[in-house]
């Protein structure tokens, strides 16, 4: 046998061995079996936050309830019934300003935060309402006020505050939900009702505003445990982040 014949024979032999090996593997694979399972879930969302706007301004004598008449000039959830645009302010003065936050009769219950950005300068402050408490580390106190006992320590120049209802809480640990009323609008009560200035207050044209902003948080679905400390902690963290990063209300 010549060399070419020998090579051809070797190639055929090798090819035959490979084919046999493949057949063995194919036959061997046929004796195995297994089970498999698959699953998937697609969740559809709809626009909305479940916190409906009030339809009526607060009752003048009871600022925790809606009034008797519809008001077309309501500005969403945040209402100030006594504020007059371009109100004058000077040293040793008192100016009416009473921010309040409400929810509609069809709203979900909600936690309510209010941020006060005071740009009036040194010597201007307000007295925090009884239904509100400061959020720890996010407020600036005003120590120069001479209010009666129980009020002097509730004077602030600005910061982040939370609704605590009638608990008389002293910080965010007492945060309470503003509970909706199926028959009427409900308000948290005025966060404060006036802006005060000291005798040495000096007005500056470059800093003559107070910006008040509201943040509300409600359950996204029925059955959520909004009273759990974990949920409260998450909401407080979100509110702090909101206060730190929102330059303007959207």
Coordinates of N, CA and C in Angstrom, one line a residue:
X1 N 0.9 -1.2 0.0 CA 0.0 0.0 0.0 C 0.9 1.2 0.0
X2 N 0.5 2.2 -0.9 CA 1.4 3.4 -1.0 C 1.0 4.4 0.1
X3 N 1.7 5.5 0.2 CA 1.5 6.4 1.2 C 0.2 7.1 1.2
X4 N -0.2 7.5 0.0 CA -1.5 8.2 -0.2 C -2.7 7.3 0.2
X5 N -2.5 6.0 -0.1 CA -3.6 5.0 0.3 C -3.6 4.9 1.8
X6 N -2.5 4.9 2.4 CA -2.4 4.8 3.9 C -3.0 6.0 4.5
X7 N -2.8 7.2 4.0 CA -3.3 8.4 4.5 C -4.8 8.4 4.4
X8 N -5.3 8.0 3.3 CA -6.8 7.9 3.1 C -7.4 7.0 4.0
X9 N -6.8 5.9 4.3 CA -7.3 4.9 5.2 C -7.3 5.5 6.6
X10 N -6.3 6.2 6.9 CA -6.3 6.8 8.3 C -7.4 7.8 8.4
X11 N -7.6 8.6 7.4 CA -8.6 9.6 7.4 C -10.0 9.0 7.6
X12 N -10.2 7.9 6.9 CA -11.5 7.2 7.0 C -11.7 6.6 8.3
X13 N -10.6 6.1 8.8 CA -10.6 5.5 10.1 C -11.0 6.5 11.2
X14 N -10.3 7.6 11.1 CA -10.6 8.7 12.1 C -12.0 9.2 11.9
X15 N -12.4 9.4 10.7 CA -13.8 9.9 10.5 C -14.8 8.9 11.1
X16 N -14.6 7.6 10.9 CA -15.5 6.6 11.4 C -15.5 6.6 12.9
X17 N -14.4 6.8 13.5 CA -14.4 6.9 15.0 C -15.1 8.1 15.5
X18 N -15.0 9.2 14.9 CA -15.7 10.4 15.3 C -17.2 10.2 15.1
X19 N -17.6 9.7 14.0 CA -19.0 9.4 13.8 C -19.6 8.5 14.9
X20 N -18.9 7.5 15.2 CA -19.3 6.5 16.2 C -19.5 7.2 17.5
X21 N -18.5 8.1 17.9 CA -18.5 8.8 19.1 C -19.8 9.7 19.2
X22 N -20.1 10.4 18.1 CA -21.3 11.2 18.0 C -22.6 10.4 18.2
X23 N -22.6 9.3 17.7 CA -23.8 8.4 17.8 C -23.9 8.0 19.3
X24 N -22.8 7.7 19.9 CA -22.9 7.2 21.3 C -23.4 8.4 22.2
X25 N -22.9 9.6 21.9 CA -23.4 10.7 22.7 C -24.9 11.0 22.4
X26 N -25.3 10.9 21.2 CA -26.7 11.1 20.9 C -27.6 10.1 21.6
X27 N -27.2 8.8 21.6 CA -28.0 7.8 22.3 C -28.0 8.0 23.8
X28 N -26.8 8.4 24.3 CA -26.7 8.6 25.7 C -27.6 9.8 26.2
X29 N -27.7 10.9 25.4 CA -28.5 12.0 25.8 C -29.9 11.7 25.8
X30 N -30.4 10.7 25.1 CA -31.8 10.3 25.1 C -32.3 9.7 26.4
X31 N -31.5 9.4 27.3 CA -31.9 8.7 28.5 C -32.2 9.7 29.7
X32 N -31.9 11.0 29.4 CA -32.1 12.0 30.4 C -33.4 12.8 30.2
X33 N -34.0 13.2 31.3 CA -35.3 14.0 31.2 C -35.3 15.0 32.4
X34 N -36.0 16.1 32.2 CA -36.0 17.1 33.3 C -37.3 17.9 33.1
X35 N -37.7 18.6 34.2 CA -38.8 19.5 34.3 C -38.4 20.9 34.2
X36 N -39.2 21.8 33.7 CA -38.9 23.3 33.7 C -40.2 24.0 33.9
X37 N -40.0 25.2 34.5 CA -41.2 26.1 34.7 C -40.8 27.5 34.5
X38 N -41.7 28.3 34.0 CA -41.4 29.7 33.8 C -42.6 30.6 34.3
X39 N -42.3 31.8 34.6 CA -43.3 32.7 35.1 C -42.9 34.2 34.8
X40 N -43.9 35.0 34.6 CA -43.6 36.5 34.4 C -44.8 37.3 34.9
X41 N -44.5 38.5 35.2 CA -45.6 39.4 35.7 C -45.3 40.8 35.1
X42 N -46.4 41.4 34.6 CA -46.3 42.7 34.1 C -47.3 43.6 34.9
X43 N -46.8 44.6 35.5 CA -47.7 45.5 36.3 C -48.0 46.8 35.6
X44 N -49.2 47.1 35.5 CA -49.6 48.3 34.8 C -49.9 49.4 35.8
X45 N -49.4 50.6 35.6 CA -49.6 51.7 36.5 C -50.5 52.8 35.8
X46 N -51.2 53.5 36.6 CA -52.0 54.6 36.1 C -51.6 55.9 36.8
X47 N -51.7 57.0 36.1 CA -51.3 58.3 36.7 C -52.2 58.7 37.8
X48 N -51.5 59.3 38.9 CA -52.3 59.8 40.0 C -51.6 59.5 41.3
X49 N -51.9 60.3 42.4 CA -51.2 60.1 43.6 C -52.2 59.8 44.8
X50 N -53.5 59.8 44.4 CA -54.5 59.4 45.4 C -54.8 60.5 46.4
X51 N -54.1 61.7 46.3 CA -54.4 62.8 47.3 C -55.1 63.9 46.5
X52 N -56.4 63.9 46.6 CA -57.2 64.9 45.9 C -57.1 66.3 46.5
X53 N -57.3 67.3 45.7 CA -57.2 68.7 46.2 C -58.6 69.0 46.8
X54 N -58.5 69.9 47.8 CA -59.7 70.4 48.4 C -60.5 71.3 47.4
X55 N -61.8 71.5 47.6 CA -62.6 72.3 46.8 C -62.9 73.6 47.4
X56 N -62.8 73.7 48.7 CA -63.2 74.9 49.5 C -62.0 75.4 50.3
X57 N -62.0 76.7 50.5 CA -61.0 77.2 51.4 C -61.3 76.9 52.9
X58 N -60.4 77.0 53.8 CA -60.7 76.7 55.2 C -61.7 77.6 55.8
X59 N -62.5 77.0 56.7 CA -63.5 77.8 57.4 C -62.7 78.9 58.2
X60 N -63.1 80.2 58.1 CA -62.4 81.2 58.8 C -62.3 81.0 60.3
X61 N -63.3 80.4 60.9 CA -63.3 80.2 62.4 C -62.8 78.9 62.8
X62 N -62.6 78.0 61.8 CA -62.1 76.6 62.1 C -61.2 76.2 60.9
X63 N -60.0 76.6 60.9 CA -59.1 76.4 59.8 C -58.7 74.9 59.5
X64 N -59.3 74.0 60.3 CA -59.0 72.6 60.1 C -60.1 72.0 59.2
X65 N -61.1 72.7 58.9 CA -62.2 72.3 58.1 C -62.4 73.1 56.8
X66 N -63.1 72.6 55.8 CA -63.4 73.3 54.6 C -64.5 74.3 54.9
X67 N -64.6 75.4 54.1 CA -65.6 76.4 54.3 C -66.9 75.9 53.7
X68 N -67.8 76.9 53.5 CA -69.2 76.6 53.0 C -69.4 76.8 51.5
X69 N -68.4 77.5 50.9 CA -68.6 77.8 49.5 C -67.4 77.3 48.7
X70 N -67.7 76.9 47.4 CA -66.6 76.5 46.5 C -65.8 77.8 46.2
X71 N -64.5 77.5 45.9 CA -63.6 78.6 45.6 C -62.8 78.2 44.4
X72 N -63.0 79.0 43.3 CA -62.3 78.7 42.1 C -60.8 79.0 42.1
X73 N -60.4 79.9 43.1 CA -59.0 80.3 43.1 C -58.1 79.6 44.0
X74 N -58.6 78.4 44.4 CA -57.7 77.5 45.3 C -56.4 77.1 44.5
X75 N -55.3 77.1 45.2 CA -54.0 76.8 44.6 C -53.6 75.4 45.1
X76 N -54.3 74.4 44.5 CA -54.0 73.0 44.9 C -54.2 72.8 46.4
X77 N -53.2 72.1 47.0 CA -53.4 71.7 48.4 C -53.0 72.8 49.4
X78 N -52.2 73.8 49.0 CA -51.7 74.8 49.9 C -52.5 76.1 49.7
X79 N -53.0 76.5 50.9 CA -53.9 77.7 50.9 C -53.5 78.7 51.9
X80 N -53.6 80.0 51.5 CA -53.3 81.1 52.4 C -54.5 82.1 52.3
X81 N -55.4 82.1 53.3 CA -56.5 82.9 53.1 C -56.3 84.4 53.5
X82 N -55.3 84.7 54.3 CA -55.1 86.0 54.8 C -53.9 86.8 54.2
X83 N -53.2 86.1 53.3 CA -52.1 86.8 52.7 C -52.5 87.8 51.6
X84 N -51.9 88.9 51.6 CA -52.2 89.9 50.6 C -50.9 90.2 49.8
X85 N -50.9 90.1 48.5 CA -49.7 90.3 47.7 C -49.1 91.6 48.0
X86 N -47.8 91.7 48.0 CA -47.0 92.9 48.2 C -47.3 93.6 49.5
X87 N -47.5 92.7 50.5 CA -47.8 93.3 51.9 C -46.5 94.0 52.4
X88 N -46.7 95.2 53.0 CA -45.6 95.9 53.5 C -45.0 95.3 54.8
X89 N -43.7 95.4 55.0 CA -43.1 94.9 56.2 C -42.0 95.8 56.6
X90 N -41.8 96.0 57.9 CA -40.7 96.9 58.4 C -40.3 96.4 59.7
X91 N -39.5 97.2 60.4 CA -39.0 96.8 61.7 C -40.2 96.8 62.7
X92 N -40.2 95.9 63.7 CA -41.2 95.8 64.7 C -42.6 95.8 64.2
X93 N -42.8 94.9 63.2 CA -44.1 94.8 62.5 C -44.7 93.4 62.6
X94 N -46.0 93.3 62.3 CA -46.7 92.0 62.2 C -47.5 92.0 60.9
X95 N -47.2 90.9 60.1 CA -47.9 90.8 58.8 C -48.7 89.5 58.8
X96 N -49.9 89.5 58.3 CA -50.7 88.3 58.3 C -50.2 87.4 57.2
X97 N -50.0 86.1 57.5 CA -49.7 85.1 56.5 C -50.0 83.8 57.2
X98 N -50.9 83.0 56.6 CA -51.4 81.8 57.3 C -51.4 80.5 56.4
X99 N -50.3 80.0 56.1 CA -50.3 78.8 55.2 C -51.0 77.6 55.8
X100 N -51.8 76.9 55.0 CA -52.5 75.7 55.5 C -52.5 74.7 54.4
X101 N -52.6 73.4 54.7 CA -52.6 72.4 53.7 C -53.8 71.5 53.9
X102 N -54.5 71.3 52.8 CA -55.7 70.5 52.9 C -55.8 69.4 51.9
X103 N -56.7 68.4 52.1 CA -57.0 67.3 51.2 C -58.5 67.3 50.9
X104 N -58.9 66.8 49.7 CA -60.3 66.7 49.3 C -61.1 65.6 50.0
X105 N -62.4 65.7 49.9 CA -63.2 64.7 50.6 C -63.0 63.3 50.0
X106 N -62.6 63.1 48.8 CA -62.3 61.8 48.2 C -60.9 61.4 48.2
X107 N -60.1 62.1 49.0 CA -58.6 61.9 49.1 C -58.3 60.7 50.0
X108 N -57.1 60.1 49.8 CA -56.6 59.2 50.7 C -56.0 60.0 51.9
X109 N -55.9 59.3 53.1 CA -55.3 59.9 54.2 C -53.8 60.2 53.8
X110 N -53.2 61.2 54.4 CA -51.9 61.6 54.0 C -51.0 62.2 55.1
X111 N -49.7 61.9 55.1 CA -48.8 62.6 55.9 C -48.5 64.0 55.2
X112 N -48.3 65.0 56.0 CA -48.2 66.4 55.4 C -46.9 67.0 56.0
X113 N -46.1 67.6 55.1 CA -44.9 68.3 55.4 C -45.0 69.7 54.8
X114 N -44.4 70.7 55.5 CA -44.4 72.0 55.0 C -43.0 72.6 55.1
X115 N -42.5 73.1 54.0 CA -41.2 73.8 54.0 C -41.3 75.3 53.9
X116 N -40.7 76.0 54.8 CA -40.7 77.5 54.8 C -39.3 78.0 54.5
X117 N -39.2 78.6 53.4 CA -37.9 79.2 52.9 C -38.0 80.7 53.2
X118 N -37.4 81.2 54.2 CA -37.5 82.6 54.6 C -36.4 83.4 54.1
X119 N -36.7 84.3 53.1 CA -35.6 85.2 52.6 C -35.7 86.6 53.0
X120 N -36.5 86.9 54.1 CA -36.7 88.2 54.6 C -35.4 88.7 55.3
X121 N -34.6 87.8 55.8 CA -33.4 88.3 56.5 C -33.5 88.2 58.0
X122 N -32.4 88.5 58.7 CA -32.4 88.4 60.1 C -33.4 89.3 60.8
X123 N -34.0 88.7 61.8 CA -35.0 89.5 62.6 C -36.4 89.2 62.2
X124 N -36.7 88.3 61.2 CA -38.0 87.9 60.8 C -38.3 86.5 61.3
X125 N -39.5 86.2 61.7 CA -39.8 84.8 62.3 C -41.3 84.6 62.3
X126 N -41.7 83.4 62.7 CA -43.1 83.1 62.9 C -43.2 82.1 64.1
X127 N -44.4 82.0 64.6 CA -44.7 81.1 65.7 C -45.4 79.8 65.2
X128 N -44.8 78.7 65.3 CA -45.4 77.4 64.7 C -46.7 77.1 65.4
X129 N -47.7 76.7 64.5 CA -49.0 76.3 65.0 C -49.0 75.0 65.8
X130 N -50.0 74.8 66.7 CA -50.0 73.7 67.6 C -50.1 72.3 66.9
X131 N -50.6 72.2 65.6 CA -50.7 71.0 64.9 C -49.5 70.6 64.2
X132 N -48.4 71.3 64.3 CA -47.2 71.1 63.6 C -46.0 70.9 64.5
X133 N -45.0 70.2 64.0 CA -43.7 70.0 64.8 C -42.5 70.1 63.8
X134 N -41.4 70.5 64.3 CA -40.2 70.6 63.5 C -39.6 69.3 63.1
X135 N -39.0 69.1 62.0 CA -38.3 67.9 61.6 C -36.8 68.1 62.1
X136 N -36.4 67.2 62.9 CA -35.1 67.3 63.5 C -34.0 67.6 62.5
X137 N -33.2 68.6 62.8 CA -32.0 68.9 62.0 C -32.4 69.7 60.7
X138 N -33.7 70.0 60.5 CA -34.0 70.7 59.3 C -34.7 72.0 59.5
X139 N -34.6 72.6 60.7 CA -35.2 73.9 61.0 C -34.2 74.8 61.6
X140 N -34.6 76.1 61.5 CA -33.8 77.2 62.2 C -34.7 77.9 63.2
X141 N -34.3 77.8 64.5 CA -35.1 78.4 65.5 C -34.7 79.9 65.6
X142 N -35.7 80.6 66.2 CA -35.5 82.0 66.5 C -35.5 82.2 68.0
X143 N -34.5 82.7 68.6 CA -34.4 82.7 70.0 C -34.6 84.1 70.6
X144 N -34.9 85.1 69.8 CA -35.0 86.4 70.4 C -36.5 86.8 70.7
X145 N -37.4 86.0 70.5 CA -38.8 86.3 70.7 C -39.2 86.4 72.2
X146 N -40.1 87.2 72.5 CA -40.6 87.3 73.9 C -42.1 87.0 74.0
X147 N -42.4 85.8 73.6 CA -43.8 85.3 73.6 C -44.1 84.7 75.0
X148 N -45.4 84.6 75.3 CA -45.8 83.9 76.6 C -45.2 82.5 76.7
X149 N -45.2 81.9 77.8 CA -44.7 80.6 78.1 C -45.4 79.6 77.1
X150 N -44.6 78.7 76.6 CA -45.2 77.7 75.7 C -45.1 78.1 74.2
X151 N -44.8 79.4 73.9 CA -44.8 79.9 72.6 C -43.4 80.3 72.2
X152 N -42.6 80.8 73.1 CA -41.2 81.3 72.8 C -40.4 80.2 72.2
X153 N -40.6 79.0 72.6 CA -39.8 77.9 72.1 C -40.3 77.4 70.8
X154 N -41.4 78.0 70.3 CA -42.0 77.5 69.0 C -41.8 78.6 67.9
X155 N -40.8 79.5 68.1 CA -40.5 80.5 67.1 C -39.4 80.1 66.2
X156 N -39.6 80.2 64.9 CA -38.7 79.7 63.9 C -38.6 80.8 62.8
X157 N -37.4 80.7 62.1 CA -37.2 81.5 60.9 C -37.5 80.8 59.6
X158 N -37.5 79.4 59.7 CA -37.8 78.6 58.5 C -37.4 77.2 58.7
X159 N -37.6 76.4 57.7 CA -37.2 75.0 57.8 C -38.3 74.0 57.4
X160 N -38.2 72.8 57.7 CA -39.1 71.7 57.3 C -39.9 71.3 58.6
X161 N -41.3 71.2 58.4 CA -42.2 70.9 59.5 C -43.2 69.8 59.1
X162 N -43.7 69.1 60.1 CA -44.6 68.0 59.8 C -45.9 68.1 60.6
X163 N -47.0 67.7 60.0 CA -48.2 67.7 60.7 C -48.3 66.6 61.8
X164 N -48.7 67.0 63.0 CA -48.7 66.0 64.1 C -50.1 66.0 64.8
X165 N -51.1 66.8 64.2 CA -52.4 66.8 64.8 C -52.5 67.3 66.2
X166 N -53.3 66.7 67.0 CA -53.5 67.1 68.4 C -52.6 66.4 69.3
X167 N -51.5 65.7 68.8 CA -50.6 65.0 69.7 C -49.7 65.9 70.5
X168 N -49.6 67.1 70.1 CA -48.6 68.1 70.7 C -47.2 67.5 70.7
X169 N -46.9 66.8 69.6 CA -45.5 66.2 69.5 C -44.5 67.3 69.3
X170 N -43.3 67.0 69.6 CA -42.2 68.0 69.6 C -41.2 67.7 68.4
X171 N -41.4 66.6 67.7 CA -40.6 66.4 66.5 C -41.3 65.4 65.6
X172 N -40.6 64.9 64.5 CA -41.3 64.1 63.5 C -41.7 62.7 64.0
X173 N -41.2 62.3 65.2 CA -41.7 61.0 65.7 C -43.2 61.0 66.0
X174 N -43.8 62.2 66.1 CA -45.2 62.3 66.4 C -46.0 62.5 65.2
X175 N -45.4 62.4 64.0 CA -46.2 62.7 62.7 C -47.4 61.9 62.7
X176 N -48.5 62.5 62.2 CA -49.8 61.9 62.1 C -50.4 62.1 60.7
X177 N -51.3 61.2 60.4 CA -51.9 61.3 59.1 C -53.1 62.3 59.1
X178 N -53.2 63.1 58.1 CA -54.3 63.9 58.0 C -55.4 63.1 57.4
X179 N -56.5 62.8 58.2 CA -57.5 61.8 57.8 C -58.6 62.5 57.0
X180 N -58.9 62.0 55.8 CA -59.9 62.6 55.0 C -61.3 62.4 55.6
X181 N -62.2 63.3 55.2 CA -63.6 63.3 55.6 C -64.4 63.1 54.3
X182 N -65.2 62.0 54.2 CA -65.9 61.7 53.0 C -67.0 62.8 52.7
X183 N -67.3 63.7 53.7 CA -68.3 64.7 53.4 C -67.8 66.1 53.2
X184 N -66.5 66.3 53.5 CA -66.0 67.6 53.4 C -64.4 67.6 53.2
X185 N -63.9 68.8 52.8 CA -62.5 68.9 52.8 C -61.9 69.0 54.2
X186 N -60.7 68.5 54.4 CA -60.0 68.6 55.7 C -58.7 69.3 55.6
X187 N -58.4 70.1 56.5 CA -57.1 70.9 56.5 C -56.3 70.5 57.8
X188 N -55.0 70.7 57.6 CA -54.1 70.4 58.7 C -54.1 71.4 59.8
X189 N -54.6 72.6 59.5 CA -54.6 73.7 60.4 C -53.4 74.6 60.1
X190 N -53.5 75.9 60.3 CA -52.4 76.8 59.9 C -51.1 76.5 60.6
X191 N -50.1 76.5 59.7 CA -48.7 76.2 60.2 C -48.2 77.4 61.1
X192 N -48.7 78.6 60.7 CA -48.5 79.8 61.5 C -49.5 80.8 60.9
X193 N -49.7 81.9 61.6 CA -50.7 82.9 61.1 C -50.1 84.3 60.9
X194 N -48.9 84.5 61.3 CA -48.3 85.9 61.1 C -46.8 85.8 60.9
X195 N -46.2 86.8 60.3 CA -44.8 87.0 60.3 C -44.5 88.2 61.2
X196 N -43.5 88.0 62.1 CA -43.1 89.0 63.0 C -41.7 89.5 62.6
X197 N -41.4 90.8 62.9 CA -40.0 91.3 62.8 C -39.6 92.0 64.1
X198 N -38.3 92.0 64.3 CA -37.8 92.6 65.5 C -37.6 94.1 65.3
X199 N -37.3 94.8 66.4 CA -37.1 96.3 66.4 C -35.9 96.7 65.5
X200 N -34.9 95.8 65.4 CA -33.7 96.1 64.6 C -33.7 95.5 63.2
X201 N -34.9 95.0 62.8 CA -35.0 94.3 61.5 C -34.7 95.4 60.4
X202 N -34.0 95.0 59.4 CA -33.7 95.9 58.2 C -34.2 95.2 57.0
X203 N -35.0 95.8 56.2 CA -35.5 95.3 55.0 C -34.5 95.4 53.9
X204 N -34.3 94.4 53.1 CA -33.4 94.4 52.0 C -34.1 94.0 50.7
X205 N -34.0 94.8 49.7 CA -34.7 94.6 48.4 C -34.3 93.3 47.8
X206 N -33.1 92.8 48.1 CA -32.6 91.6 47.4 C -33.1 90.3 48.1
X207 N -33.7 90.5 49.3 CA -34.2 89.3 50.0 C -35.5 89.6 50.7
X208 N -36.6 89.6 49.9 CA -37.9 90.1 50.4 C -39.0 89.1 50.2
X209 N -38.7 87.8 50.2 CA -39.7 86.8 50.0 C -39.7 85.7 51.1
X210 N -40.9 85.1 51.3 CA -41.0 83.8 52.0 C -41.7 82.9 51.1
X211 N -41.1 81.8 50.8 CA -41.6 80.7 50.0 C -42.1 79.6 50.8
X212 N -43.3 79.1 50.7 CA -43.9 78.0 51.4 C -44.3 76.9 50.5
X213 N -43.8 75.7 50.7 CA -44.1 74.6 49.9 C -44.6 73.4 50.7
X214 N -45.5 72.6 50.1 CA -46.1 71.5 50.7 C -45.7 70.2 50.1
X215 N -45.6 69.1 50.9 CA -45.3 67.8 50.5 C -46.3 66.8 51.2
X216 N -47.0 66.0 50.4 CA -47.9 65.1 51.0 C -47.6 63.7 50.6
X217 N -47.8 62.7 51.5 CA -47.5 61.3 51.2 C -48.6 60.4 51.6
X218 N -49.2 59.6 50.7 CA -50.3 58.7 51.0 C -50.0 57.3 50.5
X219 N -50.8 56.4 51.0 CA -50.6 55.0 50.5 C -50.9 54.9 49.1
X220 N -50.1 54.0 48.4 CA -50.3 53.8 46.9 C -51.3 52.7 46.6
X221 N -51.7 51.9 47.7 CA -52.6 50.8 47.5 C -53.3 50.5 48.8
X222 N -54.5 49.9 48.7 CA -55.2 49.6 49.9 C -54.4 48.5 50.7
X223 N -54.5 48.6 52.0 CA -53.9 47.6 52.9 C -52.5 47.9 53.3
X224 N -51.9 49.0 52.7 CA -50.5 49.3 53.1 C -50.5 49.9 54.6
X225 N -49.5 49.4 55.3 CA -49.4 49.8 56.7 C -48.6 51.1 56.8
X226 N -49.4 52.2 56.7 CA -48.7 53.5 56.8 C -48.3 53.9 58.2
X227 N -48.8 53.1 59.2 CA -48.4 53.5 60.6 C -47.1 52.8 61.0
X228 N -46.6 51.9 60.2 CA -45.4 51.2 60.6 C -44.2 52.2 60.6
X229 N -43.3 51.9 61.6 CA -42.1 52.8 61.7 C -41.3 52.8 60.4
X230 N -41.2 51.7 59.8 CA -40.4 51.6 58.6 C -40.9 52.5 57.5
X231 N -42.2 52.5 57.3 CA -42.9 53.4 56.3 C -42.7 54.8 56.7
X232 N -42.9 55.2 58.0 CA -42.7 56.5 58.4 C -41.3 57.0 58.2
X233 N -40.3 56.2 58.5 CA -38.9 56.5 58.3 C -38.6 56.8 56.8
X234 N -39.2 56.0 55.9 CA -39.0 56.2 54.5 C -39.6 57.5 54.0
X235 N -40.8 57.8 54.5 CA -41.5 59.0 54.2 C -40.7 60.2 54.7
X236 N -40.2 60.2 55.9 CA -39.4 61.3 56.4 C -38.2 61.5 55.6
X237 N -37.5 60.4 55.2 CA -36.3 60.5 54.4 C -36.6 61.2 53.1
X238 N -37.8 60.8 52.5 CA -38.2 61.3 51.2 C -38.5 62.8 51.3
X239 N -39.1 63.2 52.4 CA -39.5 64.6 52.7 C -38.2 65.4 52.8
X240 N -37.3 64.9 53.6 CA -36.0 65.7 53.8 C -35.3 65.8 52.4
X241 N -35.3 64.8 51.6 CA -34.6 64.9 50.3 C -35.3 65.9 49.4
X242 N -36.7 65.9 49.5 CA -37.5 66.8 48.7 C -37.1 68.3 49.2
X243 N -37.1 68.5 50.5 CA -36.8 69.8 51.0 C -35.4 70.3 50.5
X244 N -34.4 69.4 50.5 CA -33.0 69.7 50.1 C -32.9 70.0 48.7
X245 N -33.7 69.4 47.8 CA -33.5 69.4 46.4 C -34.5 70.1 45.5
X246 N -35.6 70.5 46.1 CA -36.6 71.1 45.2 C -36.4 72.7 45.3
X247 N -36.0 73.2 44.1 CA -35.8 74.6 44.0 C -37.1 75.3 43.8
X248 N -38.0 74.6 43.0 CA -39.3 75.2 42.8 C -40.4 74.1 42.7
X249 N -41.6 74.4 43.1 CA -42.7 73.4 43.0 C -43.0 73.1 41.6
X250 N -43.1 71.9 41.3 CA -43.5 71.5 39.9 C -45.0 71.3 39.8

